């Protein structure tokens, strides 16, 4: 709800109390957006819901409310429609004043949260020695956007990269490398991540086939956990190698993260198990320490426990998550912890959240949220793969998007006989390519799977990054064409709304704060994408219907201000999606 809606709600409540008494102080006036813009901007439906209680006809109730309602500084005189809806239409002068007030503000009038919080966003989180896959790409893009929005709302956000840097995979890998390529365990940069991944595959194969290898690997894990120097050194080298490769992706995507991998929590694991033991939640099951919860069953319908310590004494993914959760609450003092992973892990999250709650580890003022997302599919509707059926390397995927964006700009330049520097072309290609990938992901409701299509995401038409970037570029073009300095439009500048297209655009511009508040709550960045897409669309309609540079004053300056405010809104909104704008493209 934005500031205008809040004011209207308050005034409606006051009218309710004035009409029917203090019993109605907490009655919700049921203020919603108008079902049809013909009837105004908002409608209050409370009269219909009070009919029974008051023993009166809704229309009569509505009349009594309206008789006590003073919204003359915001709305046209309210109208009662149908069975008893109260229709409210914002005054043009009110809209103008609001726009004039926000256009000079760097936050565009959007307030920060009334109670700023420490919030953690746990996202990206790939696994060392394995390649980052499209699932991690989604987590990185969605998590980054969520973190940006929460930061903009004024929260202190800790962006945590919970990398999988511990566990049995290292035992196998180190054992295998000792045999075939020992230099990799002693010399920095002896391996390429590509090699690392293929070594890992081979190690895994050996592990599955060879019992002696299995045993040596297990011992290697024990040595690692005990801090044996050579193993620890090898482990560090392997992590460093992966880290460098991940960083290339983060740089390309312009995403910042603080790495705090699973290994960080390793010393805390025994205490997690011991504390669960004291709460009485632990059960021994075939030698493993487990927590059984109602409602979790496997495919056969048998109870599915959360295993916190395996028969061999080793700990699990969930044990680490429990330790991390406690640390984040106790040491980081987080009030909201957001985890961004594929929906395949939903069970894992609800299970360990529940265990932590049962153990009384979650104070009432701490909110835990799993933010799940669906799969990335190929154009054949199956899991996204390369032609040869391998998983797609993220670097290749991003490079391909940039190369295609480059081919596109080059052909447009040729067509228009425009000449640009190599630097310009490369920058446009990078911004467009990366934005297209990000936006294609963010614009979908994250819970659904989506089909990855370079052609679609790079298209200048439709709900795509290039379409939005182009709207921004178009506005910068107006300023260049008319030699306009948007930062200096004269002291008497005023936004004045006359035409329908101006009003429609104006109302939309004033809705950004509501959208941001929604995303802050439900963590669905696609709503912001929708908003920006609608904005570009409404701007384009305005631009088609209302001449800007060619119109007379004061309309000319007013329209220039609307253009500028649209551009600022696009730039801010896109920045919250992790997308940069271009002045020309
Ligand atoms: N490393 C995990 C994976 O690749 C994701 C970790 C998500 N974060 C967490 N706290 N469990 O699937």
XYZ file of C-alpha atoms and ligand atoms in Angstrom:
597
model
C 0.000 0.000 0.000
C 1.427 3.391 -0.904
C 1.169 6.666 0.973
C -1.931 7.791 -0.913
C -3.754 4.562 -0.197
C -2.774 4.751 3.435
C -4.182 8.261 3.711
C -7.404 7.256 2.015
C -7.735 4.259 4.277
C -7.280 6.421 7.324
C -9.874 8.923 6.156
C -12.327 6.144 5.384
C -11.884 4.721 8.861
C -12.479 8.144 10.356
C -15.677 8.427 8.331
C -16.791 4.983 9.494
C -16.290 5.951 13.117
C -18.034 9.294 12.614
C -20.990 7.539 11.012
C -21.348 4.428 13.171
C -19.319 4.917 16.328
C -16.067 3.798 17.869
C -16.904 0.097 17.425
C -15.698 0.605 13.893
C -12.200 1.890 14.709
C -10.634 -1.366 13.537
C -12.945 -2.093 10.652
C -11.043 -2.517 7.399
C -12.543 -0.125 4.809
C -11.584 -2.673 2.120
C -9.877 -0.211 -0.163
C -8.820 -1.771 -3.460
C -7.750 -0.568 -6.882
C -10.731 0.230 -9.073
C -11.858 -2.745 -11.100
C -12.266 -0.457 -14.093
C -10.419 2.855 -14.577
C -13.702 4.288 -15.846
C -14.932 4.336 -12.231
C -11.867 6.037 -10.831
C -8.682 4.840 -9.176
C -9.818 3.114 -5.999
C -12.939 1.707 -4.518
C -13.933 1.011 -0.929
C -16.127 -2.055 -0.524
C -16.780 -1.888 3.185
C -20.452 -0.894 2.906
C -21.304 -4.278 1.420
C -19.648 -6.177 4.218
C -21.379 -4.180 6.968
C -24.913 -4.619 5.702
C -25.798 -7.551 7.940
C -24.213 -6.146 11.034
C -25.833 -2.723 10.679
C -29.104 -4.080 9.344
C -29.116 -1.546 6.544
C -28.829 -1.617 2.799
C -25.255 -1.260 1.572
C -26.090 1.783 -0.534
C -27.456 3.555 2.518
C -24.349 2.647 4.513
C -22.170 3.914 1.678
C -24.069 7.208 1.663
C -23.578 7.636 5.387
C -19.852 6.955 5.043
C -19.524 9.393 2.160
C -21.411 12.065 4.103
C -18.714 11.843 6.761
C -15.784 11.459 4.393
C -13.427 14.315 3.671
C -11.042 13.473 0.874
C -11.346 16.805 -0.892
C -7.587 17.348 -0.850
C -6.948 14.067 -2.666
C -9.986 13.014 -4.667
C -12.855 14.247 -6.755
C -16.165 14.029 -4.875
C -16.693 10.302 -4.118
C -19.388 8.472 -6.019
C -21.503 5.539 -4.955
C -22.019 2.885 -7.558
C -23.737 -0.456 -8.001
C -24.867 -2.159 -4.801
C -22.755 0.188 -2.634
C -19.195 0.627 -3.854
C -17.560 3.930 -2.982
C -15.568 5.068 -5.982
C -12.625 7.379 -5.554
C -10.910 9.263 -8.326
C -7.632 11.051 -7.670
C -7.622 14.736 -8.492
C -5.347 15.826 -11.271
C -3.891 18.567 -9.076
C -3.097 15.967 -6.417
C -1.285 13.784 -8.961
C 0.623 16.783 -10.278
C 1.746 17.790 -6.806
C 2.907 14.242 -6.054
C 4.903 14.017 -9.273
C 6.452 17.416 -8.788
C 7.513 16.366 -5.323
C 9.193 13.092 -6.275
C 10.933 14.095 -9.465
C 13.768 15.909 -7.719
C 14.321 13.165 -5.146
C 17.063 10.589 -5.757
C 14.827 7.901 -4.202
C 11.860 9.128 -6.237
C 9.890 9.654 -3.083
C 10.157 6.074 -1.931
C 10.553 5.912 1.837
C 12.867 3.445 3.542
C 11.412 0.720 5.735
C 9.976 1.953 9.023
C 11.828 -0.821 10.860
C 15.117 -1.520 9.077
C 16.369 -4.999 9.847
C 19.432 -7.123 9.589
C 18.580 -9.533 6.786
C 20.584 -12.329 5.219
C 20.216 -13.466 1.660
C 21.856 -16.853 1.123
C 22.206 -17.229 -2.623
C 24.309 -18.495 -5.528
C 26.155 -21.041 -3.337
C 27.780 -23.316 -5.936
C 29.868 -26.323 -4.994
C 33.643 -26.360 -5.104
C 35.216 -28.641 -7.693
C 31.919 -28.889 -9.472
C 30.849 -26.545 -12.159
C 28.308 -23.814 -11.543
C 25.175 -24.771 -13.443
C 22.057 -22.923 -14.590
C 20.408 -23.560 -11.226
C 23.195 -21.561 -9.601
C 22.763 -18.918 -12.275
C 19.107 -18.530 -11.328
C 19.972 -18.382 -7.663
C 22.633 -15.755 -8.364
C 20.379 -13.543 -10.465
C 17.279 -13.814 -8.275
C 19.222 -13.573 -5.021
C 21.122 -10.512 -6.188
C 17.930 -8.733 -7.184
C 16.251 -9.571 -3.881
C 19.314 -8.323 -1.993
C 19.328 -5.093 -4.004
C 15.672 -4.461 -3.272
C 16.062 -5.150 0.438
C 19.109 -2.883 0.548
C 17.171 -0.144 -1.208
C 14.433 -0.524 1.398
C 17.037 0.345 3.996
C 17.779 -3.080 5.451
C 21.297 -4.121 6.411
C 21.756 -7.035 4.054
C 24.415 -9.709 4.341
C 24.823 -11.449 0.987
C 26.107 -14.889 1.837
C 27.613 -17.376 -0.551
C 27.125 -20.723 1.199
C 29.512 -22.602 -1.083
C 29.737 -26.362 -0.823
C 33.410 -26.506 0.146
C 33.478 -29.446 2.537
C 32.704 -33.098 2.689
C 33.221 -36.401 0.958
C 33.807 -34.964 -2.501
C 37.229 -33.738 -1.352
C 38.246 -37.133 -0.070
C 37.608 -38.665 -3.472
C 39.148 -35.856 -5.399
C 42.307 -35.627 -3.339
C 42.795 -39.392 -3.367
C 42.359 -39.458 -7.096
C 44.665 -36.528 -7.757
C 47.367 -38.031 -5.548
C 47.399 -40.934 -7.975
C 47.159 -39.212 -11.321
C 48.259 -35.606 -10.890
C 49.887 -34.886 -7.536
C 51.188 -31.457 -8.627
C 47.602 -30.226 -8.516
C 47.650 -30.734 -4.774
C 50.785 -28.749 -4.127
C 51.028 -26.089 -6.847
C 48.644 -23.192 -7.288
C 46.855 -22.914 -10.619
C 47.994 -26.305 -11.844
C 44.427 -27.058 -12.816
C 41.724 -25.482 -14.869
C 38.202 -25.758 -13.505
C 37.319 -27.780 -16.593
C 40.003 -30.299 -15.579
C 38.845 -30.166 -11.999
C 35.325 -31.088 -13.006
C 36.448 -33.972 -15.169
C 38.828 -35.210 -12.465
C 35.932 -35.046 -10.060
C 33.802 -37.182 -12.365
C 36.524 -39.763 -12.707
C 37.156 -39.760 -8.970
C 33.475 -40.346 -8.342
C 33.479 -43.241 -10.765
C 36.471 -44.838 -9.026
C 34.774 -44.283 -5.695
C 31.670 -46.124 -6.849
C 33.629 -49.041 -8.300
C 36.648 -49.582 -6.084
C 36.258 -50.437 -2.372
C 39.915 -49.778 -1.595
C 39.695 -46.354 -3.215
C 36.550 -45.766 -1.205
C 38.307 -46.517 2.034
C 41.308 -44.309 1.202
C 38.933 -41.473 0.302
C 37.143 -41.799 3.611
C 40.445 -41.641 5.443
C 41.320 -38.568 3.448
C 38.117 -36.883 4.646
C 39.023 -37.778 8.210
C 42.491 -36.306 7.655
C 40.933 -33.162 6.257
C 38.605 -32.824 9.219
C 41.490 -33.424 11.597
C 43.418 -30.674 9.826
C 46.302 -32.758 8.386
C 48.614 -30.234 6.791
C 49.091 -31.699 3.317
C 45.416 -32.487 2.882
C 44.393 -29.083 4.158
C 46.822 -27.430 1.765
C 45.457 -29.439 -1.143
C 41.919 -28.568 -0.133
C 42.754 -24.866 -0.048
C 44.279 -25.018 -3.511
C 41.239 -26.735 -4.947
C 38.906 -24.199 -3.355
C 40.992 -21.323 -4.641
C 40.866 -22.747 -8.130
C 37.076 -22.958 -8.120
C 36.747 -19.579 -6.504
C 38.638 -17.897 -9.331
C 36.326 -19.471 -11.842
C 33.194 -18.474 -9.939
C 34.522 -14.939 -9.688
C 34.602 -14.622 -13.465
C 30.869 -15.256 -13.515
C 30.192 -12.854 -10.636
C 32.207 -10.134 -12.366
C 30.331 -10.631 -15.608
C 27.031 -10.451 -13.742
C 28.182 -7.598 -11.486
C 27.159 -9.489 -8.384
C 28.744 -9.147 -4.974
C 28.802 -11.894 -2.386
C 30.524 -12.659 0.871
C 31.837 -16.194 0.816
C 31.123 -18.174 3.934
C 31.172 -21.776 2.870
C 30.032 -24.927 4.597
C 33.532 -25.485 6.018
C 33.113 -22.363 8.138
C 30.510 -24.124 10.256
C 32.438 -27.369 10.602
C 33.661 -26.667 14.154
C 30.077 -25.987 15.240
C 28.580 -29.283 14.106
C 29.198 -31.479 17.186
C 27.419 -28.916 19.334
C 24.394 -28.928 17.053
C 24.046 -32.658 17.501
C 24.696 -32.459 21.247
C 22.098 -29.724 21.682
C 19.529 -31.664 19.686
C 20.287 -34.587 21.950
C 19.396 -32.540 25.040
C 16.125 -31.375 23.549
C 15.134 -35.009 23.214
C 14.424 -34.707 19.509
C 17.157 -37.124 18.434
C 16.569 -40.776 17.685
C 19.067 -43.451 16.735
C 18.078 -45.210 13.565
C 20.350 -47.942 12.184
C 23.289 -46.197 13.822
C 22.452 -42.761 12.423
C 21.260 -39.842 14.520
C 17.956 -38.591 13.182
C 15.031 -36.326 13.869
C 11.649 -37.655 12.804
C 8.960 -35.115 11.975
C 5.310 -35.603 11.155
C 4.450 -35.139 7.521
C 7.786 -36.088 5.978
C 7.676 -39.387 4.152
C 9.601 -40.936 1.287
C 8.153 -42.311 -1.938
C 7.078 -45.515 -0.263
C 5.233 -43.548 2.400
C 7.689 -44.424 5.157
C 8.776 -41.737 7.631
C 11.670 -39.699 6.253
C 13.962 -38.522 9.025
C 16.368 -35.619 8.937
C 19.739 -37.284 9.459
C 22.144 -35.058 11.363
C 24.921 -37.552 11.920
C 25.626 -40.583 9.803
C 26.638 -44.022 11.056
C 30.312 -43.277 10.326
C 30.116 -40.129 12.433
C 30.060 -37.777 9.421
C 27.709 -34.843 9.291
C 25.225 -33.862 6.603
C 24.154 -30.897 4.499
C 21.288 -30.365 6.959
C 23.577 -30.408 10.002
C 25.610 -27.614 8.448
C 22.441 -25.696 7.669
C 21.306 -26.007 11.278
C 24.669 -24.741 12.483
C 24.585 -21.896 9.964
C 21.088 -20.969 11.034
C 22.106 -20.691 14.675
C 25.190 -18.713 13.805
C 23.207 -16.310 11.663
C 20.744 -15.684 14.449
C 23.197 -15.544 17.346
C 26.262 -13.925 15.798
C 24.951 -12.091 12.734
C 21.783 -11.062 14.597
C 19.696 -11.612 11.494
C 15.957 -11.032 11.754
C 15.094 -12.416 8.372
C 17.002 -15.160 6.589
C 16.231 -15.747 2.950
C 17.488 -18.827 1.081
C 17.387 -18.835 -2.693
C 17.605 -22.320 -4.209
C 15.833 -24.545 -6.703
C 12.512 -25.915 -5.546
C 13.994 -29.405 -5.466
C 15.362 -28.411 -2.048
C 12.026 -27.247 -0.610
C 11.719 -30.331 1.559
C 15.188 -29.872 2.947
C 14.385 -26.308 3.993
C 11.004 -26.969 5.528
C 12.472 -29.938 7.354
C 15.428 -28.216 8.978
C 13.382 -25.059 9.656
C 10.938 -27.221 11.533
C 13.641 -29.029 13.472
C 15.150 -25.693 14.486
C 11.739 -24.428 15.590
C 11.053 -27.555 17.613
C 14.427 -27.177 19.267
C 13.421 -23.624 20.186
C 16.306 -22.080 18.308
C 14.207 -19.584 16.371
C 13.148 -16.504 18.329
C 9.703 -15.218 17.496
C 10.996 -12.116 15.775
C 13.091 -14.080 13.292
C 11.626 -14.986 9.941
C 12.967 -17.854 7.819
C 12.088 -17.891 4.156
C 12.929 -20.369 1.466
C 12.672 -18.709 -1.944
C 12.319 -21.586 -4.380
C 12.581 -21.376 -8.152
C 11.797 -23.687 -11.050
C 13.948 -25.204 -13.762
C 15.560 -23.699 -16.812
C 14.370 -25.617 -19.855
C 15.721 -25.878 -23.371
C 13.547 -24.940 -26.342
C 12.607 -28.608 -26.576
C 10.947 -28.285 -23.165
C 13.487 -30.574 -21.528
C 16.190 -29.706 -19.022
C 18.568 -27.125 -20.506
C 21.553 -28.912 -22.112
C 24.107 -28.364 -24.854
C 23.498 -30.022 -28.230
C 25.719 -32.897 -27.242
C 23.695 -33.357 -24.061
C 26.234 -31.929 -21.605
C 25.417 -29.350 -18.968
C 25.916 -25.845 -20.283
C 28.894 -23.965 -18.866
C 27.728 -20.647 -17.522
C 30.616 -18.793 -19.074
C 29.688 -20.142 -22.452
C 26.069 -19.239 -21.914
C 26.863 -15.643 -20.995
C 29.423 -15.302 -23.773
C 26.889 -16.558 -26.265
C 24.341 -13.965 -25.109
C 26.959 -11.215 -25.440
C 28.054 -12.434 -28.875
C 24.511 -12.516 -30.133
C 23.837 -9.039 -28.759
C 26.973 -7.925 -30.546
C 25.895 -9.397 -33.858
C 22.608 -7.608 -33.419
C 24.087 -4.168 -32.773
C 26.551 -4.624 -35.623
C 23.784 -5.372 -38.073
C 21.743 -2.395 -36.871
C 24.745 -0.122 -37.305
C 25.241 -1.377 -40.815
C 21.606 -0.873 -41.693
C 21.576 2.692 -40.362
C 25.034 3.416 -41.780
C 26.093 4.444 -38.307
C 29.710 4.322 -37.210
C 30.612 3.639 -33.586
C 33.841 2.825 -31.775
C 34.778 -0.710 -30.839
C 34.513 0.292 -27.182
C 30.937 1.453 -27.668
C 29.929 -1.710 -29.497
C 31.492 -3.960 -26.907
C 29.817 -2.126 -24.053
C 26.391 -2.278 -25.689
C 26.872 -5.976 -26.407
C 27.828 -6.735 -22.809
C 25.084 -4.698 -21.216
C 22.391 -5.974 -23.566
C 23.559 -9.595 -23.452
C 23.818 -9.806 -19.666
C 20.629 -7.800 -19.077
C 18.737 -10.039 -21.448
C 19.761 -13.164 -19.545
C 18.967 -11.606 -16.185
C 15.664 -10.123 -17.229
C 14.457 -13.297 -18.934
C 14.949 -15.055 -15.636
C 13.583 -12.355 -13.333
C 10.496 -11.554 -15.391
C 9.076 -15.041 -14.884
C 7.298 -15.882 -11.699
C 10.289 -17.647 -10.179
C 8.285 -20.641 -9.038
C 7.636 -21.688 -12.613
C 10.144 -23.240 -14.963
C 10.989 -21.224 -18.042
C 12.279 -21.910 -21.505
C 15.673 -20.408 -22.210
C 15.628 -18.762 -25.622
C 18.322 -16.373 -26.816
C 16.084 -15.135 -29.608
C 13.246 -14.243 -27.284
C 15.315 -12.644 -24.559
C 17.293 -10.500 -27.004
C 14.268 -9.329 -28.953
C 13.502 -5.609 -29.001
C 9.817 -6.464 -28.775
C 7.876 -7.881 -25.857
C 8.662 -8.120 -22.178
C 12.444 -8.159 -22.592
C 15.442 -6.236 -21.316
C 16.197 -4.705 -24.736
C 12.637 -3.333 -24.898
C 13.047 -1.592 -21.536
C 16.566 -0.411 -22.291
C 15.293 1.004 -25.533
C 12.593 3.047 -23.789
C 15.324 4.576 -21.655
C 17.530 5.242 -24.683
C 14.619 6.851 -26.479
C 14.241 9.386 -23.688
C 17.949 10.189 -23.718
C 17.545 10.621 -27.476
C 14.899 13.291 -26.908
C 17.269 15.223 -24.708
C 20.060 14.993 -27.271
C 17.778 15.947 -30.120
C 16.385 19.000 -28.342
C 19.624 19.889 -26.601
C 17.832 19.493 -23.313
C 19.529 19.322 -19.956
C 17.095 17.325 -17.832
C 18.810 18.461 -14.665
C 18.119 22.074 -15.531
C 14.630 22.598 -16.884
C 14.132 26.080 -15.428
C 12.820 27.241 -12.086
C 9.192 27.433 -13.100
C 9.074 23.839 -14.175
C 5.831 22.080 -13.342
C 4.278 18.797 -14.343
C 0.797 19.499 -15.699
C -1.488 16.668 -16.721
C -3.988 17.214 -19.523
C -4.125 14.287 -21.914
C -5.318 10.795 -20.994
C -1.951 9.332 -21.937
C -0.268 11.763 -19.553
C -2.593 10.835 -16.721
C -2.156 7.132 -17.312
C 1.614 7.473 -17.320
C 1.534 9.729 -14.257
C -0.518 7.296 -12.200
C 1.769 4.474 -13.111
C 4.853 6.481 -12.158
C 3.367 6.947 -8.711
C 2.976 3.222 -8.139
C 6.636 2.253 -7.876
C 6.738 2.492 -4.095
C 3.821 0.111 -3.788
C 5.507 -2.407 -6.063
C 8.768 -2.218 -4.156
C 6.964 -2.751 -0.876
C 5.300 -5.821 -2.329
C 8.575 -7.285 -3.506
C 10.170 -6.547 -0.139
C 7.475 -8.757 1.367
C 6.880 -11.573 -1.064
C 10.288 -11.604 -2.768
C 8.905 -11.900 -6.292
C 11.057 -9.667 -8.524
C 8.836 -10.459 -11.521
C 6.374 -7.911 -10.133
C 8.950 -5.206 -10.534
C 9.635 -6.448 -14.068
C 5.927 -6.261 -14.868
C 5.786 -2.774 -13.472
C 8.715 -1.624 -15.621
C 7.331 -3.289 -18.706
C 3.997 -1.536 -18.204
C 5.857 1.704 -17.614
C 7.722 1.432 -20.915
C 4.494 0.616 -22.643
C 2.648 3.551 -21.099
C 5.540 5.824 -21.884
C 5.557 4.739 -25.516
C 1.815 5.421 -25.787
C 2.301 8.832 -24.214
C 5.129 9.571 -26.629
C 3.031 8.550 -29.622
C 0.115 10.720 -28.517
C 1.757 13.760 -27.001
C 4.403 15.676 -28.912
C 7.205 16.718 -26.596
C 9.805 18.920 -28.256
C 7.300 20.367 -30.693
C 4.645 21.383 -28.178
C 4.167 24.862 -26.696
C 5.056 25.899 -23.178
C 4.100 25.064 -20.474
C 3.222 21.633 -21.921
C 6.705 21.248 -23.401
C 8.538 21.503 -20.099
C 5.900 19.444 -18.339
C 6.274 16.659 -20.879
C 10.037 16.809 -20.721
C 9.701 16.358 -16.988
C 7.458 13.353 -17.498
C 10.055 11.904 -19.863
C 12.808 12.514 -17.365
C 10.844 11.025 -14.482
C 10.085 7.964 -16.596
C 13.781 7.574 -17.378
C 14.748 7.947 -13.725
C 12.113 5.403 -12.720
C 13.328 2.948 -15.345
C 16.924 3.427 -14.280
C 16.148 2.930 -10.613
C 13.877 -0.053 -11.238
C 16.377 -1.730 -13.534
C 19.198 -1.133 -11.077
C 17.165 -3.067 -8.511
C 17.139 -5.957 -10.962
C 20.902 -5.692 -11.342
C 20.562 -4.196 -14.821
C 22.532 -1.205 -16.079
C 21.054 1.270 -18.531
C 22.642 2.620 -21.706
C 22.513 6.190 -22.960
C 22.571 4.993 -26.552
C 22.314 1.566 -28.104
N 25.396 -25.718 -2.451
C 23.987 -25.959 -2.580
C 23.670 -26.446 -3.984
O 24.471 -26.298 -4.883
C 23.147 -24.742 -2.306
C 23.257 -24.190 -0.903
C 22.085 -23.323 -0.542
N 22.191 -22.746 0.756
C 22.009 -23.407 1.922
N 22.150 -22.767 3.043
N 21.662 -24.681 1.929
O 22.604 -26.968 -4.220
